[in-house]
Coordinates of C-alpha atoms and ligand atoms in Angstrom, one line a residue:
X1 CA 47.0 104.3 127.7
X2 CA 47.6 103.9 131.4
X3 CA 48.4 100.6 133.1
X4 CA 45.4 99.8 134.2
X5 CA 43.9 100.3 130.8
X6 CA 45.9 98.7 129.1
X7 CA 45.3 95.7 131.3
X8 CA 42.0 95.8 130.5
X9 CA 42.4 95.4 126.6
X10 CA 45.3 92.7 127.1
X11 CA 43.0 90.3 129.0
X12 CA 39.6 91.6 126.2
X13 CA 42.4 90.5 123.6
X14 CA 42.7 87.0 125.1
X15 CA 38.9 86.2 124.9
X16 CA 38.6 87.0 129.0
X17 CA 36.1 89.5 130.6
X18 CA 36.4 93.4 130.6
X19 CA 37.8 94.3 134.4
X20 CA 35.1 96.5 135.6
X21 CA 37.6 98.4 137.4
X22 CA 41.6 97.8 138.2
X23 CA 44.4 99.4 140.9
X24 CA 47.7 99.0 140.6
X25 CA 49.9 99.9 143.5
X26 CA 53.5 100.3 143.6
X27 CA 53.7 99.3 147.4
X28 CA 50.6 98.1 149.4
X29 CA 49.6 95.4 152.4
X30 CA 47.8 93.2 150.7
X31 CA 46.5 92.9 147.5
X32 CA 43.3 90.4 148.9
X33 CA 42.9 92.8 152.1
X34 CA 42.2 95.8 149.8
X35 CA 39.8 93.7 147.2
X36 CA 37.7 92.9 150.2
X37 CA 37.3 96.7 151.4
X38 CA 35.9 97.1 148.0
X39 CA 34.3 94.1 147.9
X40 CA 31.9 94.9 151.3
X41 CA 31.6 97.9 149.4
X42 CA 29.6 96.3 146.9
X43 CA 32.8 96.4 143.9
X44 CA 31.8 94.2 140.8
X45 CA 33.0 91.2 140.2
X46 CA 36.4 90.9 137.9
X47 CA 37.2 93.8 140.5
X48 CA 41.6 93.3 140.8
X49 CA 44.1 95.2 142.5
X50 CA 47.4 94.8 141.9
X51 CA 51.3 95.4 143.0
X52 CA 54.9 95.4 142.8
X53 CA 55.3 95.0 146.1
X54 CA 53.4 93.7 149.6
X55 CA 54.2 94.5 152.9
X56 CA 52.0 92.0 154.6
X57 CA 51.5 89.5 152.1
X58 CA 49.2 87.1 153.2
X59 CA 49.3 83.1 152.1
X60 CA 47.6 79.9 153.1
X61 CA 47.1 78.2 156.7
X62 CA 47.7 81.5 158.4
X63 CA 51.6 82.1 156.5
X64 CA 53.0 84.9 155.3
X65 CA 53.6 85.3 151.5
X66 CA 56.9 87.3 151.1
X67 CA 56.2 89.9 148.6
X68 CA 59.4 91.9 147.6
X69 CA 59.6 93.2 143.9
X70 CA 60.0 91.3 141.1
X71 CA 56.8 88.8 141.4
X72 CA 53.0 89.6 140.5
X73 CA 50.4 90.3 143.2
X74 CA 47.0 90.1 142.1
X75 CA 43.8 89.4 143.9
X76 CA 40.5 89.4 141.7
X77 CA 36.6 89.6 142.7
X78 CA 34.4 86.9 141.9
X79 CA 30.9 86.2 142.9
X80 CA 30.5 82.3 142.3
X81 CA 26.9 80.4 142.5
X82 CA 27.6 78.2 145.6
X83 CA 28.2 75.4 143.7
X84 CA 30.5 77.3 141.4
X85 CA 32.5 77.8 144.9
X86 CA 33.7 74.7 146.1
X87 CA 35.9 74.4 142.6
X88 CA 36.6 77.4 142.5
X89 CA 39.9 77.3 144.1
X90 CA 41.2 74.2 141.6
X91 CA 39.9 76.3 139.1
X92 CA 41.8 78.8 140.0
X93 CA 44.9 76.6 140.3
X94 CA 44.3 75.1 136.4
X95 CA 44.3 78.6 135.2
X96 CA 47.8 79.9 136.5
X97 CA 49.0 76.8 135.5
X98 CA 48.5 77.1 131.9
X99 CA 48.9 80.7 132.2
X100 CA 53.1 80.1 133.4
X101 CA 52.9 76.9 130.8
X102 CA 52.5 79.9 128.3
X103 CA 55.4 81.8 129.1
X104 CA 57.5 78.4 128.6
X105 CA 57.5 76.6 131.9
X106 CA 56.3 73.3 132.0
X107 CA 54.5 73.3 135.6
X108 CA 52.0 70.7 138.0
X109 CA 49.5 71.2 140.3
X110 CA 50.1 70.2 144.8
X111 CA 46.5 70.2 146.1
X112 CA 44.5 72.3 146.2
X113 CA 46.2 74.5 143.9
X114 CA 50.0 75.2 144.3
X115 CA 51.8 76.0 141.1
X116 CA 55.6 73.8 141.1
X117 CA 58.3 73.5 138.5
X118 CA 60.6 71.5 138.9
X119 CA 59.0 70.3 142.7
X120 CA 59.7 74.0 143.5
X121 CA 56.8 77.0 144.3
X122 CA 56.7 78.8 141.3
X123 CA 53.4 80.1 142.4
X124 CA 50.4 80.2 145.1
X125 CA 46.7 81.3 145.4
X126 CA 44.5 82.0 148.5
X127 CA 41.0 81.9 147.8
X128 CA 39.2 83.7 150.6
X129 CA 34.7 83.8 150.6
X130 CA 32.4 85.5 152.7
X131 CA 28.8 83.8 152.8
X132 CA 25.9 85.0 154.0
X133 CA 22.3 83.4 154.4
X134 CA 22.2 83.0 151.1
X135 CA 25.3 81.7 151.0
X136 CA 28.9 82.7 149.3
X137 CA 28.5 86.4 148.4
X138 CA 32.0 86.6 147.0
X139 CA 35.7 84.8 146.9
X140 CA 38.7 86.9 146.4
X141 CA 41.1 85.3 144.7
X142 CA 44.8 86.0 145.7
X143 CA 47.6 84.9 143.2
X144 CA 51.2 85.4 143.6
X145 CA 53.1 84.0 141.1
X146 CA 57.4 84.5 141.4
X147 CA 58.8 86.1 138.5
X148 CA 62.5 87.1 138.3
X149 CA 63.0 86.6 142.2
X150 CA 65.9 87.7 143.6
X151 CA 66.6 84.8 145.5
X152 CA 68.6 87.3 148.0
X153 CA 65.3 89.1 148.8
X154 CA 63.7 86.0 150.3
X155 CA 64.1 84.4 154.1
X156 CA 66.7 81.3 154.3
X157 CA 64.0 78.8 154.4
X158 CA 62.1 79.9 151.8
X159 CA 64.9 80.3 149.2
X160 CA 65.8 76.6 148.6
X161 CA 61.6 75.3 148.4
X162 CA 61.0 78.2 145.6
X163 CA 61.7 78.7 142.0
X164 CA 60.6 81.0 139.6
X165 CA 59.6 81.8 135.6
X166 CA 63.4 83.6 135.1
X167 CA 64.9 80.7 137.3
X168 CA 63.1 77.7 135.1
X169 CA 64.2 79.2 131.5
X170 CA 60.8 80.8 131.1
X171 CA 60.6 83.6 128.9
X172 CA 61.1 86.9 130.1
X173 CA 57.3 88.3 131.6
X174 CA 56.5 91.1 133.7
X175 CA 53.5 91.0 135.8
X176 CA 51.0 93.0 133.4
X177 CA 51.8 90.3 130.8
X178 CA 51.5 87.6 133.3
X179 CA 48.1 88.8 135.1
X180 CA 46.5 89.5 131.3
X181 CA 47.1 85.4 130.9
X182 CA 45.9 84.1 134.2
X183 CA 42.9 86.2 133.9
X184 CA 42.0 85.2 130.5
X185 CA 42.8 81.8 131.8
X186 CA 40.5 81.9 134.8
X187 CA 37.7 83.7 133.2
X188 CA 37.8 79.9 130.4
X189 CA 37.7 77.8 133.8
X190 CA 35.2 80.1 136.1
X191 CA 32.6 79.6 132.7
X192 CA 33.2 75.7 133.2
X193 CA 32.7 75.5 136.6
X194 CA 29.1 76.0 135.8
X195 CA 28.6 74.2 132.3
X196 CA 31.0 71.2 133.1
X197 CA 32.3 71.0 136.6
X198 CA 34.1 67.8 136.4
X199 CA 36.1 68.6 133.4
X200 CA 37.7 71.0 136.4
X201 CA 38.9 68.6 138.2
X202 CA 39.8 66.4 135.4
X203 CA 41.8 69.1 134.1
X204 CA 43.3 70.0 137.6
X205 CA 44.3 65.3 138.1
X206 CA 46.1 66.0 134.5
X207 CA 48.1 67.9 136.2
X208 CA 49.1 66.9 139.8
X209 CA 51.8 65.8 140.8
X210 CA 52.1 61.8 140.6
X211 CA 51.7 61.2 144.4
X212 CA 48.6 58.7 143.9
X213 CA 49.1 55.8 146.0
X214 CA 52.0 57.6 148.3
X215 CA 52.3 58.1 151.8
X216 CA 51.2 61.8 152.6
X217 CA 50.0 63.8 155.9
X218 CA 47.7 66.3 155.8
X219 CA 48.2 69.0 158.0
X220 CA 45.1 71.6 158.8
X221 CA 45.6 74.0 161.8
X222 CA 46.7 71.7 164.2
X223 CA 45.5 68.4 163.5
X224 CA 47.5 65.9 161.2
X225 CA 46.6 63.1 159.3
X226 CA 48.8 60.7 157.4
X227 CA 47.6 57.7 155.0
X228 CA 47.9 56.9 151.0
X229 CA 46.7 59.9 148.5
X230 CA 43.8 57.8 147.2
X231 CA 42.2 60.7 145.2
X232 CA 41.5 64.3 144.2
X233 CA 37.6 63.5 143.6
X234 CA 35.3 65.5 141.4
X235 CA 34.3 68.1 144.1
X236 CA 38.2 68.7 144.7
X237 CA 38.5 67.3 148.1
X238 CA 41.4 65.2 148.5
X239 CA 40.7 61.6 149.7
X240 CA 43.0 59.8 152.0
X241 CA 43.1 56.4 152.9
X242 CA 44.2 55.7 156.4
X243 CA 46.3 52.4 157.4
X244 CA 43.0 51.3 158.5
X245 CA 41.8 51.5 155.5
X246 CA 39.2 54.2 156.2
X247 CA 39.0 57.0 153.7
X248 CA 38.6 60.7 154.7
X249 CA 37.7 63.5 152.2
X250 CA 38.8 66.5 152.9
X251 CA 38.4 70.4 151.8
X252 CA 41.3 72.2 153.2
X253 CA 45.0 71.9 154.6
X254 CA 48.3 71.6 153.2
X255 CA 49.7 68.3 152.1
X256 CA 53.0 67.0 152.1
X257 CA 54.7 63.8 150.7
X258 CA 56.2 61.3 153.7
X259 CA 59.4 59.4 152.1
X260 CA 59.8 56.0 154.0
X261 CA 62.9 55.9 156.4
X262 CA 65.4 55.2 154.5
X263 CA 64.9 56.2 151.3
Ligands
BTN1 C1 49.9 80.3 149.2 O1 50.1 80.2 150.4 O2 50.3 79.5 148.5 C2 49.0 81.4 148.7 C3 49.7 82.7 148.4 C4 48.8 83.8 147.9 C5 49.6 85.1 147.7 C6 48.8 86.1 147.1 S1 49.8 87.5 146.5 C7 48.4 88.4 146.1 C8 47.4 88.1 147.2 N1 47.6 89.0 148.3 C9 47.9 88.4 149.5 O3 48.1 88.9 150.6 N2 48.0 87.1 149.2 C10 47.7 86.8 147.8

């Protein structure tokens, strides 16, 4: 049995839906770039590609995701109800969560859906939609999760921010193992998004990290906010609470904890 294939039987094994169709590349741009060539070409959903290696690895607010060997690259084809949507990236989250718990590493959730151990990136997703008039015709989903690392193979400033499965004690995976899980793991949270979206978010709170109540900005492009994490609320927006005591919801941006001088 081929990769691929045997892909496909891992992830039927675990309860999770039968890829229509799967690549694996040993070297490629971007997982997410190629998905959405074959997703404007009409690909199924549960369409994934995959690779060892990216060369322009893409990751949120514009960054680059460093892709050298020794992670998993996947991106996978979904084509969410718009409601569905709006969740799907916590979802998303929830599901490589528990799929990196399963390998023995205890992890949380940073909104809207980076995967720490130990405070550390262990893994990240970038969920990417098109819509048209009626609305989102389909998300790729791009998950890297970090492996066995070399931390060598990584730029200076990323090194000390990132951790992996080998680094936190987790038992030895490769990415085929990996991928079955999180896709057997997303397919159990992409059904609840339509029977019982707030058990999504519920699931996602269980697992944040503690920053309720803490001062936290909330950078997006180029505009920063800063106030007290009031909330993750059901639709997933994060709710902050300025020192007016004014409350803004929002849907996208990257979020950082703000220790007081001092401390
Ligand atoms: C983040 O910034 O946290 C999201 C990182 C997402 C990286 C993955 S790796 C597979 C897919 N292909 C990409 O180019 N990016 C995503």
């Amino acid at each position: 049995m081929d990769r691929a294939a045997a892909l496909v039987e891992a992830i039927a094994s675990q309860g999770g839906p039968r890829l229509p169709a799967v690549e694996w590349h040993a070297t490629i741009g971007s997982t997410s770039d190629r998905l959405k060539q074959l997703a404007r070409a009409g690909a199924a959903e549960w369409t994934t590609v995959l690779a060892e290696r990216q060369t322009s690895g893409r990751g949120r607010e514009g960054r680059r995701w460093q892709s050298p060997p020794g992670g998993l690259y996947l991106s996978v084809l979904l084509r969410p109800s718009g409601e569905r949507a709006a969740l799907l990236p916590l979802a998303a989250g929830v599901a490589v969560a528990e799929a990196v718990d399963s390998f023995g590493v205890v992890c949380q959730l940073k909104w809207p859906n980076d995967v720490l151990a130990s405070g550390r990136k262990l893994a990240g997703i970038l969920a990417e939609a098109s819509s048209g008039s009626a609305g989102v015709e389909w998300v790729v989903l791009g998950i890297g999760v970090n492996l066995a690392l070399d931390p060598a193979s990584l730029s200076a400033e990323l090194r000390d921010g990132v951790t992996s499965l080998a680094a936190q004690g987790g038992r030895e995976a490769g990415p085929d193992a990996v991928a079955a899980a999180a896709l057997a793991r997303l397919a159990v949270w992409y059904d609840a998004l339509r029977e019982a979206p707030s058990r999504v978010a519920a699931a996602w709170r269980e697992r944040a990290i503690p920053w309720w109540g803490r001062l936290v900005e909330l950078r997006s492009g180029t505009a920063v906010l800063r106030g007290r994490l009031a909330a993750v609320d059901d639709e997933g927006a994060l709710v902050i609470e300025l020192p007016g005591g004014e409350r803004r919801r929002l849907v996208s941006g990257e979020v950082s904890r703000l220790r007081p001088a001092g401390s």
